[in-house]
Each structure stands twice: as structure tokens, then as C-alpha cells.
CSV table of C-alpha atoms and ligand atoms in Angstrom, one decimal:
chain,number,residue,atom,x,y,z
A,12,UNK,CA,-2.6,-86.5,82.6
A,13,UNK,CA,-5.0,-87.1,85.4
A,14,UNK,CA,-8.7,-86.6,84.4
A,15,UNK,CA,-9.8,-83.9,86.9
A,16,UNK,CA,-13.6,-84.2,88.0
A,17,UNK,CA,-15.8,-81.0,86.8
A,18,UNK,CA,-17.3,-79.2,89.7
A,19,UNK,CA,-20.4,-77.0,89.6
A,20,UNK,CA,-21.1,-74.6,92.3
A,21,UNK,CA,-24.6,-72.7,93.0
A,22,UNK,CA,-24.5,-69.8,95.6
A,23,UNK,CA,-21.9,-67.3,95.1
A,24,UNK,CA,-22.1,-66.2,99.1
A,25,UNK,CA,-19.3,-66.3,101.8
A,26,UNK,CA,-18.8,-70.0,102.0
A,27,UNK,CA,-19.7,-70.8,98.1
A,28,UNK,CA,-16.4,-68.3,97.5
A,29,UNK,CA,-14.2,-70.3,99.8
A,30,UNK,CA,-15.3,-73.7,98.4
A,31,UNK,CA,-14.5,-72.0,95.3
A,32,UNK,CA,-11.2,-71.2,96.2
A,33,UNK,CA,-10.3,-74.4,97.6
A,34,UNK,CA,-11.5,-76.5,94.4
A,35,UNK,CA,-9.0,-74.2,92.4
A,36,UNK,CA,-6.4,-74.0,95.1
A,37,UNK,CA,-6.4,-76.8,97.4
A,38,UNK,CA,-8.3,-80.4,96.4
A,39,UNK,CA,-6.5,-82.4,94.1
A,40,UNK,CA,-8.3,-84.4,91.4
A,41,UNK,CA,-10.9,-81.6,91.3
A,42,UNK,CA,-11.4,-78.5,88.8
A,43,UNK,CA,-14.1,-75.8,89.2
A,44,UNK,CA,-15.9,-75.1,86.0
A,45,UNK,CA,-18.7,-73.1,86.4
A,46,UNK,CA,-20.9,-71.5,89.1
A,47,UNK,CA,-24.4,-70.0,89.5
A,48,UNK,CA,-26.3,-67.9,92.2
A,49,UNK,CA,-29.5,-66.1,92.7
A,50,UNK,CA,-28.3,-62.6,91.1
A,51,UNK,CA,-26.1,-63.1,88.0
A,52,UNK,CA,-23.6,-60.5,89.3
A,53,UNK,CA,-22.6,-62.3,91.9
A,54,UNK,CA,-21.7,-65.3,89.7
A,55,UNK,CA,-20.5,-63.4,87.0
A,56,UNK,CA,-18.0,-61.9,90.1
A,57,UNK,CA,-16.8,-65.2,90.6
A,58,UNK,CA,-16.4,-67.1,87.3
A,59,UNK,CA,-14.3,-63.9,86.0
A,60,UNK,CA,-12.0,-64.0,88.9
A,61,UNK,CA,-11.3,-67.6,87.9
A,62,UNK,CA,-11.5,-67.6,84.3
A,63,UNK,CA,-14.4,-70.4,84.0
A,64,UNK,CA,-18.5,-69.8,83.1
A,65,UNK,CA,-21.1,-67.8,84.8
A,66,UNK,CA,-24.5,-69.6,84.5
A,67,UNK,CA,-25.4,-66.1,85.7
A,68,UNK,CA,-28.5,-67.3,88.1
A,69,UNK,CA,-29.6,-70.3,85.9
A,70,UNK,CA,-28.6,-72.8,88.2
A,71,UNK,CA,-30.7,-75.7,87.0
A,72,UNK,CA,-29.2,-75.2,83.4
A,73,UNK,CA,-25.5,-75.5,85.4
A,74,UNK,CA,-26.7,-78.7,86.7
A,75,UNK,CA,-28.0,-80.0,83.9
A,76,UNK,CA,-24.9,-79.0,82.0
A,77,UNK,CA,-22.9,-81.8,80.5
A,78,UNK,CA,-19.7,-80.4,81.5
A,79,UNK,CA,-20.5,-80.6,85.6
A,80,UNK,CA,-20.1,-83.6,87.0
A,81,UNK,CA,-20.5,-83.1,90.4
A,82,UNK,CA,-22.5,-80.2,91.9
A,83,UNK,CA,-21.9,-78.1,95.1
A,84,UNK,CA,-24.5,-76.0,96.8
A,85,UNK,CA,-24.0,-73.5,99.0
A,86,UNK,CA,-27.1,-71.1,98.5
A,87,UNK,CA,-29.4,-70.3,101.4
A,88,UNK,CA,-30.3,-73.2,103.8
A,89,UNK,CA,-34.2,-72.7,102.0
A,90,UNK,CA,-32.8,-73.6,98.5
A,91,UNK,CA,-30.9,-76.4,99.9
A,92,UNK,CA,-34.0,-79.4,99.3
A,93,UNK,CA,-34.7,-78.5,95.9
A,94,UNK,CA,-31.3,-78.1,94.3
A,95,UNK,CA,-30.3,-81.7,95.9
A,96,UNK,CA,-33.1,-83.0,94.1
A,97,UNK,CA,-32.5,-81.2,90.7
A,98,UNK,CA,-28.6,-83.1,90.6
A,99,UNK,CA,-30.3,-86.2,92.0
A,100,UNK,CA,-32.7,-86.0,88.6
A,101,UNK,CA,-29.6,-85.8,86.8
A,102,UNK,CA,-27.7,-88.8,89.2
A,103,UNK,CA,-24.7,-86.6,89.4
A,104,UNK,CA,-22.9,-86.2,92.8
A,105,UNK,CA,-23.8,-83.4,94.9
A,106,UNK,CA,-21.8,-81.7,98.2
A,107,UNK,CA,-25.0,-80.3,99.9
A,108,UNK,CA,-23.8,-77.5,102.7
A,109,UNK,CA,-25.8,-77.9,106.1
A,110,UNK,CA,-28.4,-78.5,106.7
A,111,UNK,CA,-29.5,-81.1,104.2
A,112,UNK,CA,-33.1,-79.5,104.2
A,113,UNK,CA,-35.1,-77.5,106.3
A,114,UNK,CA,-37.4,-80.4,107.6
A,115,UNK,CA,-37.0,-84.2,108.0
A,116,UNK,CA,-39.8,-84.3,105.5
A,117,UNK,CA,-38.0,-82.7,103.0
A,118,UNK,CA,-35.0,-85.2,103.6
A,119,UNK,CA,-37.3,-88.4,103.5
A,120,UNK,CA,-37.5,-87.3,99.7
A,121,UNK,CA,-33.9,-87.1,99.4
A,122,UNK,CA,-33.5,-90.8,101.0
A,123,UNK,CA,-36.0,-91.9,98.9
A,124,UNK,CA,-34.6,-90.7,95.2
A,125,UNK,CA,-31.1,-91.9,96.5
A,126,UNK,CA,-32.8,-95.1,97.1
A,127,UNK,CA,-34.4,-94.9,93.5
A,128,UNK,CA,-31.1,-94.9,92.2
A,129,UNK,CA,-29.5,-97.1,94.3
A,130,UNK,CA,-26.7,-95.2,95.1
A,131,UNK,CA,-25.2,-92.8,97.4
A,132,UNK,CA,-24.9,-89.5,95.4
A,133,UNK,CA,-25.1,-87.0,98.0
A,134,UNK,CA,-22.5,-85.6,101.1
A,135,UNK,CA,-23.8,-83.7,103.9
A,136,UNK,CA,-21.4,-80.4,104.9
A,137,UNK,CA,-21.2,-81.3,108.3
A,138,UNK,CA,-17.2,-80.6,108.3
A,139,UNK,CA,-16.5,-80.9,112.1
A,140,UNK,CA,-15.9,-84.5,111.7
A,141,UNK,CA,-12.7,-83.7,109.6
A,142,UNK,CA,-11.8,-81.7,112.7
A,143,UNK,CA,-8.8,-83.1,114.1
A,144,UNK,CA,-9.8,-81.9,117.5
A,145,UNK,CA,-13.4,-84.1,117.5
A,146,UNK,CA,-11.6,-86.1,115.5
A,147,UNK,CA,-9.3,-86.9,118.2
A,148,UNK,CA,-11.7,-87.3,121.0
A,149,UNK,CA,-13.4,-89.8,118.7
A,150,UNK,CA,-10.7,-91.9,118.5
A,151,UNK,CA,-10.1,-92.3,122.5
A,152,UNK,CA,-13.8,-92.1,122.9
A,153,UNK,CA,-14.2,-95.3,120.4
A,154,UNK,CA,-10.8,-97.1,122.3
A,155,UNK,CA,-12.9,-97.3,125.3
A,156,UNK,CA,-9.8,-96.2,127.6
A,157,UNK,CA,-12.2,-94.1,129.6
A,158,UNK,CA,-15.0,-96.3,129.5
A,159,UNK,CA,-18.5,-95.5,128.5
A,160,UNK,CA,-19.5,-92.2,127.3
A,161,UNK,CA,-22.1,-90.4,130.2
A,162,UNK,CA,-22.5,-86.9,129.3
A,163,UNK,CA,-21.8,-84.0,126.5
A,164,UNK,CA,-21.7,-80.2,127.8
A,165,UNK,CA,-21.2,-78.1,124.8
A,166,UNK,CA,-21.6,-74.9,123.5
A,167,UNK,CA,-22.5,-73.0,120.1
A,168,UNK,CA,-21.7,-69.1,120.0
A,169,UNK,CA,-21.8,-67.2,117.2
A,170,UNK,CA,-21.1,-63.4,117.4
A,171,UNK,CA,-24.3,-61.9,115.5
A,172,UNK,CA,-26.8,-62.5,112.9
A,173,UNK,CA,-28.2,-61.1,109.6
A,174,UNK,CA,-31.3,-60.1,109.0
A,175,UNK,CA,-35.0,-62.1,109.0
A,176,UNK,CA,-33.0,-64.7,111.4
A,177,UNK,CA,-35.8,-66.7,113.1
A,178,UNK,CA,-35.7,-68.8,116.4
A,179,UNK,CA,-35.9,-71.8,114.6
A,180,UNK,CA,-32.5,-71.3,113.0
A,181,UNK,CA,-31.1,-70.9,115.9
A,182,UNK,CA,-31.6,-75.3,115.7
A,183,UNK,CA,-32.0,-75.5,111.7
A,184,UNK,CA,-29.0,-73.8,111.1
A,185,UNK,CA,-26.7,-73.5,114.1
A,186,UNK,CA,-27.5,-75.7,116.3
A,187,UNK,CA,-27.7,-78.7,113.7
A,188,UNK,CA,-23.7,-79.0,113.7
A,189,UNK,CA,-24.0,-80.0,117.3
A,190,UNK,CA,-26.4,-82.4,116.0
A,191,UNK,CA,-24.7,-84.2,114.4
A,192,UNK,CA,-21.3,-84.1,116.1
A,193,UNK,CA,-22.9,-85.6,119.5
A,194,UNK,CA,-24.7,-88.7,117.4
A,195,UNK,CA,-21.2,-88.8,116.0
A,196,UNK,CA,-18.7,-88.7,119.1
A,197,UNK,CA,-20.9,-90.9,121.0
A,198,UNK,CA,-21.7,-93.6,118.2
A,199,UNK,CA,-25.4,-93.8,119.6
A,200,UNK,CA,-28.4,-92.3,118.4
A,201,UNK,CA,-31.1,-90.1,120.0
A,202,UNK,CA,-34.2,-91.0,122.3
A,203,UNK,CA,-35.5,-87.7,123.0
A,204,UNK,CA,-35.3,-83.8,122.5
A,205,UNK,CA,-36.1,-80.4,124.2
A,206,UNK,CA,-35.3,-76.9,123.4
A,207,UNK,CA,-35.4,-74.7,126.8
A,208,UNK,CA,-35.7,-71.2,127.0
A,209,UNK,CA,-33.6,-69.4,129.6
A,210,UNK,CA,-33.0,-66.2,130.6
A,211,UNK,CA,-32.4,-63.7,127.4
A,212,UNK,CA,-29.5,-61.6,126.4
A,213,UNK,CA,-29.6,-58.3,126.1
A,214,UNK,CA,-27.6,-58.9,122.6
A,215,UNK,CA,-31.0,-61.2,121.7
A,216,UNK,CA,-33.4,-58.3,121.0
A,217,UNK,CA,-34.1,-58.8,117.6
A,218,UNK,CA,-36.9,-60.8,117.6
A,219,UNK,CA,-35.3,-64.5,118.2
A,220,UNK,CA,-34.8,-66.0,121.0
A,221,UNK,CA,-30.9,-65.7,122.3
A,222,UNK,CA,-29.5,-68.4,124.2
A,223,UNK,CA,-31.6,-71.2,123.7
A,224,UNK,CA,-30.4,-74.7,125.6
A,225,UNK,CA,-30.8,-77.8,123.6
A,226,UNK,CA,-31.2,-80.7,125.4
A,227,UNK,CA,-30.8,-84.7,124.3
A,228,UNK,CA,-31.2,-88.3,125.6
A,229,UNK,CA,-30.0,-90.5,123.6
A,230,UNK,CA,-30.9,-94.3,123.2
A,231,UNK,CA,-27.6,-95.8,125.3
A,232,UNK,CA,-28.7,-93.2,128.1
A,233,UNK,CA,-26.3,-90.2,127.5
A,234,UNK,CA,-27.2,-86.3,128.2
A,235,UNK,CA,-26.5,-84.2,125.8
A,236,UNK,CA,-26.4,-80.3,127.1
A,237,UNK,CA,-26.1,-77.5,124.2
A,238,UNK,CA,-25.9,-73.7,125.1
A,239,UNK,CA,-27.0,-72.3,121.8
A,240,UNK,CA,-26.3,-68.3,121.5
A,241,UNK,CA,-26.7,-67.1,118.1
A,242,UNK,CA,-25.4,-63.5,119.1
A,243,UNK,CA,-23.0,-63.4,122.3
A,244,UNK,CA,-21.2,-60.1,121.4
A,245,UNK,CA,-17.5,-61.6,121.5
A,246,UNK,CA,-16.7,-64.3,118.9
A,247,UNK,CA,-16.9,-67.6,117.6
A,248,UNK,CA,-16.4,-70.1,120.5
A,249,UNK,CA,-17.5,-73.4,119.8
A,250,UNK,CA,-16.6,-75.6,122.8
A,251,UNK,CA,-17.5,-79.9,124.0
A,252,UNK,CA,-16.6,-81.8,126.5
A,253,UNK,CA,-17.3,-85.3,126.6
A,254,UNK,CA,-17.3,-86.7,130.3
A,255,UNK,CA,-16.6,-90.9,130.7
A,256,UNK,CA,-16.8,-93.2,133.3
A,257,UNK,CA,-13.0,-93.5,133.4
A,258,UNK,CA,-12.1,-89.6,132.5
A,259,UNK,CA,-13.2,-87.1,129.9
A,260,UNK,CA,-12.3,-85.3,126.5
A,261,UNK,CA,-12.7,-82.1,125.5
A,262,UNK,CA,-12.3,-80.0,122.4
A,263,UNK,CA,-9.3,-77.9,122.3
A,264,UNK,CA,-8.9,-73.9,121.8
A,265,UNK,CA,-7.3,-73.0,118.7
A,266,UNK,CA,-3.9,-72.8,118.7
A,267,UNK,CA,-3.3,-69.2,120.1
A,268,UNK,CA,-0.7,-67.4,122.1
A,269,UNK,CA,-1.6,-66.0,125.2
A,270,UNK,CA,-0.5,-62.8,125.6
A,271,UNK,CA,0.3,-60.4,129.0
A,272,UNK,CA,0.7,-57.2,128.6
A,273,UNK,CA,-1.3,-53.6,128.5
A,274,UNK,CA,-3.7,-52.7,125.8
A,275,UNK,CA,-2.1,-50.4,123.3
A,276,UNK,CA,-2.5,-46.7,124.6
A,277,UNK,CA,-3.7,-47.9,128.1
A,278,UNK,CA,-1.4,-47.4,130.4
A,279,UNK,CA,-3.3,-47.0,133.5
A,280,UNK,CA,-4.8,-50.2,132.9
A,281,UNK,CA,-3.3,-53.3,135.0
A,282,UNK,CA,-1.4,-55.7,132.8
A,283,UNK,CA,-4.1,-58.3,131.5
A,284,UNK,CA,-3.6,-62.2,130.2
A,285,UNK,CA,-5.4,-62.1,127.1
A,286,UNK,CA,-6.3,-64.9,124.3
A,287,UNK,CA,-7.2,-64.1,121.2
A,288,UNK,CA,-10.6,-65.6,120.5
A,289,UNK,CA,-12.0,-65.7,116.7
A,290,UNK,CA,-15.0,-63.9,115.3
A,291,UNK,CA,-15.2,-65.7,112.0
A,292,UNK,CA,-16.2,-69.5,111.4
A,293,UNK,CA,-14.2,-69.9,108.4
A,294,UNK,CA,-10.7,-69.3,110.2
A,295,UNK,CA,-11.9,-71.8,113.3
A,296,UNK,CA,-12.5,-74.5,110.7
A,297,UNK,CA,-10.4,-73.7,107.7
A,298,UNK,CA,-8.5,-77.1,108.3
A,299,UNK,CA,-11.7,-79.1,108.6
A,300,UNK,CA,-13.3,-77.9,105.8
A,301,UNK,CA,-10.2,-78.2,103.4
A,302,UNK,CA,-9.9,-82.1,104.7
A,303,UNK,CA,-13.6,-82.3,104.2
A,304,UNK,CA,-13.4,-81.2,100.8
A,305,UNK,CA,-10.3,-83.1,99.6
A,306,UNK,CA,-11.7,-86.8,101.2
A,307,UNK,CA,-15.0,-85.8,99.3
A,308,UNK,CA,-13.7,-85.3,95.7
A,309,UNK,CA,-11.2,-88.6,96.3
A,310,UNK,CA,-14.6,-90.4,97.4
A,311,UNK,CA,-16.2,-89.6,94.3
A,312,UNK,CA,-13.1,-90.1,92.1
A,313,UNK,CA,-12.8,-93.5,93.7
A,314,UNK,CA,-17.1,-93.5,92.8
A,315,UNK,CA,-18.0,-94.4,96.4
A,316,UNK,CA,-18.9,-91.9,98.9
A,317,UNK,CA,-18.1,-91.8,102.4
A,318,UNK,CA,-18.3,-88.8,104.4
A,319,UNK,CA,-21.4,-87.7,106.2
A,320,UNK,CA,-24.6,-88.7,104.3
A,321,UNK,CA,-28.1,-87.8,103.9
A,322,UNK,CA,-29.1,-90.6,106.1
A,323,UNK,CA,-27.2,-87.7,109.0
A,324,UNK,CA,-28.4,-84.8,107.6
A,325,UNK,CA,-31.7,-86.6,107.7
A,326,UNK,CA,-30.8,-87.7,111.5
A,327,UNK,CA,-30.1,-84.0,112.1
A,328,UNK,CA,-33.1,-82.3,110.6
A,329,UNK,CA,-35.3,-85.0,112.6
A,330,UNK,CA,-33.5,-84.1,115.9
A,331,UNK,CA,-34.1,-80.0,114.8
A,332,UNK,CA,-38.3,-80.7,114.1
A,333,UNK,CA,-38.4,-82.1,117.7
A,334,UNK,CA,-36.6,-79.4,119.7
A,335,UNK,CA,-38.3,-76.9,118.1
A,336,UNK,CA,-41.8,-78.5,118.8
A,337,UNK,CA,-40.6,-78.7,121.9
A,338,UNK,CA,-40.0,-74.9,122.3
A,339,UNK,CA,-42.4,-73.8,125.3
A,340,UNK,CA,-44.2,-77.3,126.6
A,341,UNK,CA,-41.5,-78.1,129.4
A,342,UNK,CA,-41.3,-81.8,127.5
A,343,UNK,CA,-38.9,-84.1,125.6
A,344,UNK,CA,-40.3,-85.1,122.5
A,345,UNK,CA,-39.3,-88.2,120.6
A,346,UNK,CA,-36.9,-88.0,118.0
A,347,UNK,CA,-38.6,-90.8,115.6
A,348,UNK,CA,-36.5,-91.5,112.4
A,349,UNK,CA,-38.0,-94.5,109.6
A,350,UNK,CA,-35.9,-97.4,109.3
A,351,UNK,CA,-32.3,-97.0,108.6
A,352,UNK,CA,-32.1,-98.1,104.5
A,353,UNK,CA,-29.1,-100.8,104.3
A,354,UNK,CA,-27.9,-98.1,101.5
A,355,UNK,CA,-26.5,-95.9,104.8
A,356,UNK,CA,-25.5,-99.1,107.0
B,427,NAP,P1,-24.3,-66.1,102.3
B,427,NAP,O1,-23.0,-65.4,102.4
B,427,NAP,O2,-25.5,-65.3,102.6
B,427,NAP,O3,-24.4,-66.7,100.8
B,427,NAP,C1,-25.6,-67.3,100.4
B,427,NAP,C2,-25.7,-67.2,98.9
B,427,NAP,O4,-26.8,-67.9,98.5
B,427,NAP,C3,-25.8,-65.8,98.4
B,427,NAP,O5,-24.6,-65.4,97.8
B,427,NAP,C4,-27.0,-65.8,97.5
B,427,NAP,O6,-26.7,-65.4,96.2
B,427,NAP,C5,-27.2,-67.3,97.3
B,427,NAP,N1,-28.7,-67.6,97.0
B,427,NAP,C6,-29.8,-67.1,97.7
B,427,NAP,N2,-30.9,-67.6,97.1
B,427,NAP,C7,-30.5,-68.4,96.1
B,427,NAP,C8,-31.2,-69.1,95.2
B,427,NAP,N3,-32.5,-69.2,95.2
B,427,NAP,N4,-30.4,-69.9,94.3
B,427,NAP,C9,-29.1,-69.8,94.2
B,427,NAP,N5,-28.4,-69.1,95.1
B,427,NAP,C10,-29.1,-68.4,96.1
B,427,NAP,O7,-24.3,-67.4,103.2
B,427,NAP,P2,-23.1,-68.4,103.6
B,427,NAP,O8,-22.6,-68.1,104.9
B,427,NAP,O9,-22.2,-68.5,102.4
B,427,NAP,O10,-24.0,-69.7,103.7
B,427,NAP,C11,-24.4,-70.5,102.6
B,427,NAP,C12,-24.8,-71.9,103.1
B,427,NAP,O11,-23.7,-72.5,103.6
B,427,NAP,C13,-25.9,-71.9,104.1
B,427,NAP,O12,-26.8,-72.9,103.9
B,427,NAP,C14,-25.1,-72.1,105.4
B,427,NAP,O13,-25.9,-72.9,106.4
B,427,NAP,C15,-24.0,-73.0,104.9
B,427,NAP,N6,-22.8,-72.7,105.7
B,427,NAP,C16,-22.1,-73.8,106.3
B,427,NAP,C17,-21.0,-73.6,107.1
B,427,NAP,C18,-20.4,-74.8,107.8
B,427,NAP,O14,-19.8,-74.6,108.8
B,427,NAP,N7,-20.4,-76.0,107.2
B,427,NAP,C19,-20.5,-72.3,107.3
B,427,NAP,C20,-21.2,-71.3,106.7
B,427,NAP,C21,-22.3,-71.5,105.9
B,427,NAP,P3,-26.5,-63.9,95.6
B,427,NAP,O15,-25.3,-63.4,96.3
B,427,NAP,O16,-26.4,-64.2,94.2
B,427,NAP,O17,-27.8,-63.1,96.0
């Protein structure tokens, strides 16, 4: 019979039940065996629904547990730092959701344990790269039909926010999927950073700034242009266009029918074209993230990883520190990594 590899999972939240579900339902090669989060009911929830065990909210004694082989966290971005390095002090493997850490401090130590080691132990949530639509423009991006790369316009909207949400998220933990898609799509890295603040929503009244734009050069001499609104009022809408010397690429809608017709019950209204447009990352990705999570457990059953590393989540977080020193001077700031460690090459 084919030896399964024993996943761990700590944060019983929204995405920690879908990477749940997918281990049991989806990825081959991979069985969930016990989760873990910060009240014991919510893992206890979980583990009975799937018949394996609840660490209850002991999750260092699930990843020190012989039994878990591999660990996935999907707590709170705050948590993220210090769970990586409890399943690096036990050299398992580890699928670390975004962001890798809250600083590029915190990452630094990361690198430097996965150096320690020797080995590449850790994967990076950043599932957009499994998207076939970035994926696609990627691929004619890299065949160099439309020439050099010049420009990215692109947009982050998210519908709302819970609470204590801070400005900084808005770059920590939304934006930082642009940032690494851009570095990605364009195959360059980045020069210099500014966050901008622009004229605010009335949506954006709770305390954090709403849009923000994030702005980028990179080294090659690209633009990078992010509209960042963390509460538009309509839906998810995450949208890129990447504009070459020959021609451009850009992302495309989800598949949706376009409908004409009258709302339900409004019949002095004019007939209206209408799209459906989604409110919930986890149908606008579900693809992506299932591809994500399949190529990571074959990577780890093949015992080489190869999907986005903490050398990019570092990349990402180092980007994030910049545009939000940059919030309120009217300057780019550099975006100053260390050297690149051969490990990552
Ligand atoms: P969520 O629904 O709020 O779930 C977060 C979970 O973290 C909660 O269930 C909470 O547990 C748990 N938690 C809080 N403090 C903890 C601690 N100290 N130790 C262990 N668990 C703790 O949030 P979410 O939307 O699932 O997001 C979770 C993470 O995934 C975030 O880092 C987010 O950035 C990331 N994420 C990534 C994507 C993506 O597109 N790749 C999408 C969504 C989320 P209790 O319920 O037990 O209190």
C-alpha cells in the first residue's frame, strides 16, 4: 500500500478547515492526523468531524509528536514566525500560510535555521502561482513573444475586514500576494518601494487606511502599480495586467455567465447586463490552492521541495517593511535583501 505522509495542522480558522478538507479529500499521498489551535474547541470541532486527534491548543506537543511528519500552519499571521521555527527544531517539513513572518527580521531567522540544516524544509502559501491564469501569463511572459516586460497595473480588493485590522496589514497581509506574484511574473527583483495614500473611502472608516497604492521599481526597470482596498463594499476582485513592448497579458475573470435580464421583483427597472463577481477568496482560488497543496505533498514525498520558499516569503516581507516605512514621506525606499544563500538558487 502506499505509505501516506502524516500531516499536522495548527489553526483551526477558515483556511486551516479547507486545508483540512483537502488533505482528507483531495491530495494524494497525504493523510491528516491531528490538528491544534489556540482554543481546544475549535480543534476538538475539527479532529471529531474527521475521526483523527485533537492536541486541543497544545500545538508545540503536535509538532513535536512522532506521528506528524509534516506540519501545516494556518493560525494568525502573528503566530506564523514562531510555529515555523518550533517544526524547523524538529527538521520536519512545514507549509507556512502567508505571510512567512510579520518582518523580514523575523524571516532572516527562518533562512538562517534552514541554512543550519542544510535543507529546504519550509513552503511559503503564496498559491497564486498554481493559478492557471498567472500561470498562463508566465508562460508567454517568459517566451518573450511580446518582448520585455514594462509595466504591472493591478489590483487587490477585498470586501471587508475583522476586527483590530491595522494599516499595516493592508501590505503584511493583503498586499504581500501581489508581492510576490509581480517578482514572480516578471522574473526580476525589486529596486525600490512606496506606499501612497490617496483619497479615502467612505467604506475605510475604521481606523485603517482604505485604498492604499503600492508602488514598485524593480531592478530591470519595471513599474509596478497596486490599488490595495482592503474594504471596497462589492467583492473579491483581484485583477493584473502585465503590459510588454510587443502586447500585454492580463489575468482573466472567473469563469462566469453574464447575465441580461431584470432583477427579481423589479420590474420597473431597465434590463441590466450583470456578472456575477465573488465575495469570498476561497471560491476565486479553490483551484490554485488544491494544485498548490497536491505539488507540495508530492515535493515532500519526492523529499525535495519546490514551490515558493522562504527565500520569497523573505523577499515579500522585505518589500512589506519598506512600503510601510514609506507610508507619509513622498519617497521610494530601497528594498535591501542579504545575499541570496545558493540553498534558494
Ligand atoms: P481565521 O479564520 O481567523 O483563523 C485563524 C485561526 O488561527 C483561528 O481559528 C484561531 O484559532 C487560530 N489561532 C489564533 N491564535 C493562535 C495561536 N496562538 N496558536 C494557534 N492557533 C491560533 O483566519 P484565516 O482566514 O483562516 O487565516 C489564517 C491564516 O491563513 C492567516 O495567516 C492568513 O493570512 C492566511 N490565509 C491565506 C490565504 C491565501 O490566500 N493564501 C487565504 C486566507 C488566509 P481558534 O479558532 O482556536 O481561536
Amino acid at each position: 500500500m502506499e505509505k501516506l505522509l502524516k500531516v499536522g495542522l495548527i489553526g483551526c480558522g477558515a483556511i486551516g478547515k479547507e486545508h483540512c478538507r483537502r488533505i482528507m479529500e483531495k491530495v494524494p499521498g497525504a493523510t491528516m492526523v491531528a490538528v491544534a489551535s489556540n482554543r481546544a474547541e475549535s480543534a476538538d470541532a475539527l479532529a471529531e468531524k474527521y475521526g483523527i486527534r485533537s492536541f486541543g491548543s497544545d500545538c508545540n506537543g503536535l509538532i513535536a509528536d512522532p506521528e506528524v511528519e509534516a506540519v501545516i500552519i494556518t493560525s494568525i499571521d502573528p503566530t506564523h514566525h514562531d510555529y515555523v521555527m518550533e517544526v524547523l527544531k524538529h527538521e520536519k517539513w512545514c507549509f507556512c500560510e502567508k505571510p512567512l513572518s510579520q518582518n523580514a527580521r523575523d524571516c532572516e531567522e527562518i533562512i538562517a535555521r534552514e541554512l543550519e540544516i542544510g535543507k529546504r524544509l519550509v513552503q511559503v502559501g503564496f498559491m497564486r502561482r498554481y493559478d492557471r491564469g498567472y500561470a498562463e501569463m508566465k508562460r508567454i511572459i517568459d517566451s518573450g513573444e511580446l518582448g520585455a516586460p514594462l509595466l504591472i497595473k493591478a489590483c487587490h480588493r477585498n470586501v471587508s475586514q475583522g476586527p483590530g485590522f491595522k494599516t499595516e496589514n493592508g501590505i503584511t497581509n493583503v498586499a504581500i500576494h501581489e508581492l510576490d506574484i509581480c517578482r514572480w511574473l516578471l522574473g526580476d527583483e525589486y529596486e525600490d518601494a512606496q506606499c501612497v495614500r490617496v483619497r479615502q473611502s467612505a467604506n475605510s472608516d475604521k481606523g485603517y487606511d482604505n485604498p492604499q497604492v503600492v508602488l514598485l521599481r524593480t531592478k530591470k526597470g519595471c513599474f509596478i502599480d497596486v490599488e490595495v482596498q482592503v474594504a471596497d463594499g462589492y467583492g473579491y476582485d483581484i485583477q493584473c495586467e502585465v503590459v510588454c513592448e510587443n502586447g500585454t497579458v492580463k489575468l482573466p475573470d472567473p469563469y462566469a455567465v453574464v447575465r441580461r435580464a431584470r432583477p427579481a421583483g423589479w420590474d420597473s427597472v431597465k434590463p441590466a447586463e450583470c456578472m456575477p463577481i465573488m465575495t469570498d477568496w476561497k471560491e476565486r482560488f479553490i483551484e490554485a490552492y488544491d494544485i498548490e497543496l497536491c505539488d507540495w505533498v508530492a515535493a515532500v514525498n519526492n523529499g525535495k521541495l519546490t514551490g515558493p520558499s522562504s527565500w520569497d516569503g523573505y523577499v515579500a516581507c522585505v518589500a512589506g517593511d519598506a512600503l510601510n516605512a514609506s507610508r507619509g514621506t513622498s519617497q521610494f525606499l530601497k528594498v535591501d535583501t542579504i545575499d541570496k544563500p545558493a540553498l534558494y538558487l
